mmCIF file with all atom_site columns, C-alpha atoms in Angstrom:
data_model
loop_
_atom_site.group_PDB
_atom_site.id
_atom_site.type_symbol
_atom_site.label_atom_id
_atom_site.label_alt_id
_atom_site.label_comp_id
_atom_site.label_asym_id
_atom_site.label_entity_id
_atom_site.label_seq_id
_atom_site.pdbx_PDB_ins_code
_atom_site.Cartn_x
_atom_site.Cartn_y
_atom_site.Cartn_z
_atom_site.occupancy
_atom_site.B_iso_or_equiv
_atom_site.pdbx_formal_charge
_atom_site.auth_seq_id
_atom_site.auth_comp_id
_atom_site.auth_asym_id
_atom_site.auth_atom_id
_atom_site.pdbx_PDB_model_num
ATOM 1  C CA . MET A 1 1  ? 0.000   0.000  0.000  1.00 65.00 ? 33 MET A CA 1
ATOM 2  C CA . PHE A 1 2  ? 2.439   2.672  1.194  1.00 76.00 ? 34 PHE A CA 1
ATOM 3  C CA . SER A 1 3  ? 6.190   2.391  0.979  1.00 86.00 ? 35 SER A CA 1
ATOM 4  C CA . LYS A 1 4  ? 8.176   2.842  4.179  1.00 91.00 ? 36 LYS A CA 1
ATOM 5  C CA . ASN A 1 5  ? 9.388   6.418  4.491  1.00 92.00 ? 37 ASN A CA 1
ATOM 6  C CA . ILE A 1 6  ? 10.060  6.815  8.232  1.00 94.00 ? 38 ILE A CA 1
ATOM 7  C CA . GLY A 1 7  ? 13.533  6.088  9.603  1.00 92.00 ? 39 GLY A CA 1
ATOM 8  C CA . GLY A 1 8  ? 14.670  4.822  13.003 1.00 92.00 ? 40 GLY A CA 1
ATOM 9  C CA . ILE A 1 9  ? 14.820  7.941  15.201 1.00 95.00 ? 41 ILE A CA 1
ATOM 10 C CA . ASP A 1 10 ? 11.748  9.473  13.574 1.00 95.00 ? 42 ASP A CA 1
ATOM 11 C CA . ARG A 1 11 ? 9.841   6.241  14.129 1.00 96.00 ? 43 ARG A CA 1
ATOM 12 C CA . ILE A 1 12 ? 10.838  5.945  17.794 1.00 97.00 ? 44 ILE A CA 1
ATOM 13 C CA . LEU A 1 13 ? 9.897   9.578  18.490 1.00 97.00 ? 45 LEU A CA 1
ATOM 14 C CA . ARG A 1 14 ? 6.490   9.143  16.879 1.00 97.00 ? 46 ARG A CA 1
ATOM 15 C CA . ILE A 1 15 ? 5.758   6.015  18.917 1.00 98.00 ? 47 ILE A CA 1
ATOM 16 C CA . VAL A 1 16 ? 6.880   7.641  22.184 1.00 98.00 ? 48 VAL A CA 1
ATOM 17 C CA . VAL A 1 17 ? 4.939   10.869 21.599 1.00 98.00 ? 49 VAL A CA 1
ATOM 18 C CA . GLY A 1 18 ? 1.817   9.019  20.452 1.00 97.00 ? 50 GLY A CA 1
ATOM 19 C CA . ALA A 1 19 ? 1.901   6.657  23.432 1.00 98.00 ? 51 ALA A CA 1
ATOM 20 C CA . ALA A 1 20 ? 2.511   9.561  25.843 1.00 97.00 ? 52 ALA A CA 1
ATOM 21 C CA . LEU A 1 21 ? -0.502  11.443 24.490 1.00 96.00 ? 53 LEU A CA 1
ATOM 22 C CA . LEU A 1 22 ? -2.736  8.389  24.829 1.00 96.00 ? 54 LEU A CA 1
ATOM 23 C CA . VAL A 1 23 ? -1.534  7.802  28.391 1.00 96.00 ? 55 VAL A CA 1
ATOM 24 C CA . GLY A 1 24 ? -2.280  11.466 29.064 1.00 95.00 ? 56 GLY A CA 1
ATOM 25 C CA . PHE A 1 25 ? -5.817  10.857 27.838 1.00 95.00 ? 57 PHE A CA 1
ATOM 26 C CA . LEU A 1 26 ? -6.212  7.942  30.233 1.00 95.00 ? 58 LEU A CA 1
ATOM 27 C CA . PHE A 1 27 ? -5.140  10.057 33.196 1.00 94.00 ? 59 PHE A CA 1
ATOM 28 C CA . ASN A 1 28 ? -6.675  13.377 32.160 1.00 93.00 ? 60 ASN A CA 1
ATOM 29 C CA . GLY A 1 29 ? -9.440  12.475 29.715 1.00 83.00 ? 61 GLY A CA 1
ATOM 30 C CA . ASP A 1 30 ? -12.141 14.243 31.709 1.00 90.00 ? 62 ASP A CA 1
ATOM 31 C CA . ALA A 1 31 ? -10.479 17.657 31.252 1.00 90.00 ? 63 ALA A CA 1
ATOM 32 C CA . GLU A 1 32 ? -12.216 20.268 29.133 1.00 93.00 ? 64 GLU A CA 1
ATOM 33 C CA . TYR A 1 33 ? -9.972  19.660 26.140 1.00 92.00 ? 65 TYR A CA 1
ATOM 34 C CA . GLY A 1 34 ? -8.991  16.127 27.085 1.00 91.00 ? 66 GLY A CA 1
ATOM 35 C CA . TRP A 1 35 ? -10.141 14.816 23.714 1.00 92.00 ? 67 TRP A CA 1
ATOM 36 C CA . LEU A 1 36 ? -7.116  16.503 22.123 1.00 95.00 ? 68 LEU A CA 1
ATOM 37 C CA . TYR A 1 37 ? -4.944  13.757 23.609 1.00 95.00 ? 69 TYR A CA 1
ATOM 38 C CA . LEU A 1 38 ? -6.568  11.385 21.112 1.00 95.00 ? 70 LEU A CA 1
ATOM 39 C CA . PHE A 1 39 ? -4.526  13.020 18.373 1.00 97.00 ? 71 PHE A CA 1
ATOM 40 C CA . GLY A 1 40 ? -1.769  10.763 19.717 1.00 97.00 ? 72 GLY A CA 1
ATOM 41 C CA . ILE A 1 41 ? -3.295  7.993  17.616 1.00 97.00 ? 73 ILE A CA 1
ATOM 42 C CA . ILE A 1 42 ? -1.859  9.599  14.473 1.00 97.00 ? 74 ILE A CA 1
ATOM 43 C CA . PRO A 1 43 ? 1.851   9.606  15.381 1.00 97.00 ? 75 PRO A CA 1
ATOM 44 C CA . LEU A 1 44 ? 1.486   6.209  17.056 1.00 97.00 ? 76 LEU A CA 1
ATOM 45 C CA . ALA A 1 45 ? -0.069  4.657  13.943 1.00 97.00 ? 77 ALA A CA 1
ATOM 46 C CA . THR A 1 46 ? 2.426   6.230  11.541 1.00 96.00 ? 78 THR A CA 1
ATOM 47 C CA . GLY A 1 47 ? 5.310   5.141  13.761 1.00 96.00 ? 79 GLY A CA 1
ATOM 48 C CA . LEU A 1 48 ? 4.086   1.564  14.022 1.00 96.00 ? 80 LEU A CA 1
ATOM 49 C CA . LEU A 1 49 ? 3.424   1.326  10.278 1.00 94.00 ? 81 LEU A CA 1
ATOM 50 C CA . SER A 1 50 ? 6.685   3.134  9.345  1.00 93.00 ? 82 SER A CA 1
ATOM 51 C CA . THR A 1 51 ? 4.874   5.202  6.766  1.00 94.00 ? 83 THR A CA 1
ATOM 52 C CA . CYS A 1 52 ? 3.559   8.749  6.738  1.00 93.00 ? 84 CYS A CA 1
ATOM 53 C CA . PRO A 1 53 ? 1.103   9.908  4.069  1.00 92.00 ? 85 PRO A CA 1
ATOM 54 C CA . LEU A 1 54 ? 2.265   13.531 4.416  1.00 93.00 ? 86 LEU A CA 1
ATOM 55 C CA . TYR A 1 55 ? 5.862   12.481 3.812  1.00 92.00 ? 87 TYR A CA 1
ATOM 56 C CA . SER A 1 56 ? 4.676   10.758 0.619  1.00 90.00 ? 88 SER A CA 1
ATOM 57 C CA . ILE A 1 57 ? 2.851   13.876 -0.565 1.00 92.00 ? 89 ILE A CA 1
ATOM 58 C CA . PHE A 1 58 ? 5.872   16.123 0.010  1.00 93.00 ? 90 PHE A CA 1
ATOM 59 C CA . GLY A 1 59 ? 8.407   13.554 -1.233 1.00 91.00 ? 91 GLY A CA 1
ATOM 60 C CA . MET A 1 60 ? 10.201  13.268 2.097  1.00 90.00 ? 92 MET A CA 1
ATOM 61 C CA . ASN A 1 61 ? 11.955  10.142 3.333  1.00 92.00 ? 93 ASN A CA 1
ATOM 62 C CA . THR A 1 62 ? 13.899  9.603  6.576  1.00 91.00 ? 94 THR A CA 1
ATOM 63 C CA . CYS A 1 63 ? 14.711  5.944  5.938  1.00 89.00 ? 95 CYS A CA 1
ATOM 64 C CA . PRO A 1 64 ? 18.389  5.168  5.406  1.00 85.00 ? 96 PRO A CA 1
ATOM 65 C CA . ARG A 1 65 ? 19.348  4.559  1.814  1.00 73.00 ? 97 ARG A CA 1
ATOM 66 C CA . LYS A 1 66 ? 19.704  0.953  0.706  1.00 61.00 ? 98 LYS A CA 1
#
């Protein structure tokens, strides 16, 4: 479907940030803007799949060259 375009450090950062936001939702989901923590799903999913649709649109790639 999509080719991999996310490298190692970028991938790890996305997973950590996405997981941190979702944990923040679990602990602070009843806050007024607590639903914003759910945006953590996006970096978590792109990190786990190693592909980012926006990177594809802009022609970016952080994977090491083969």
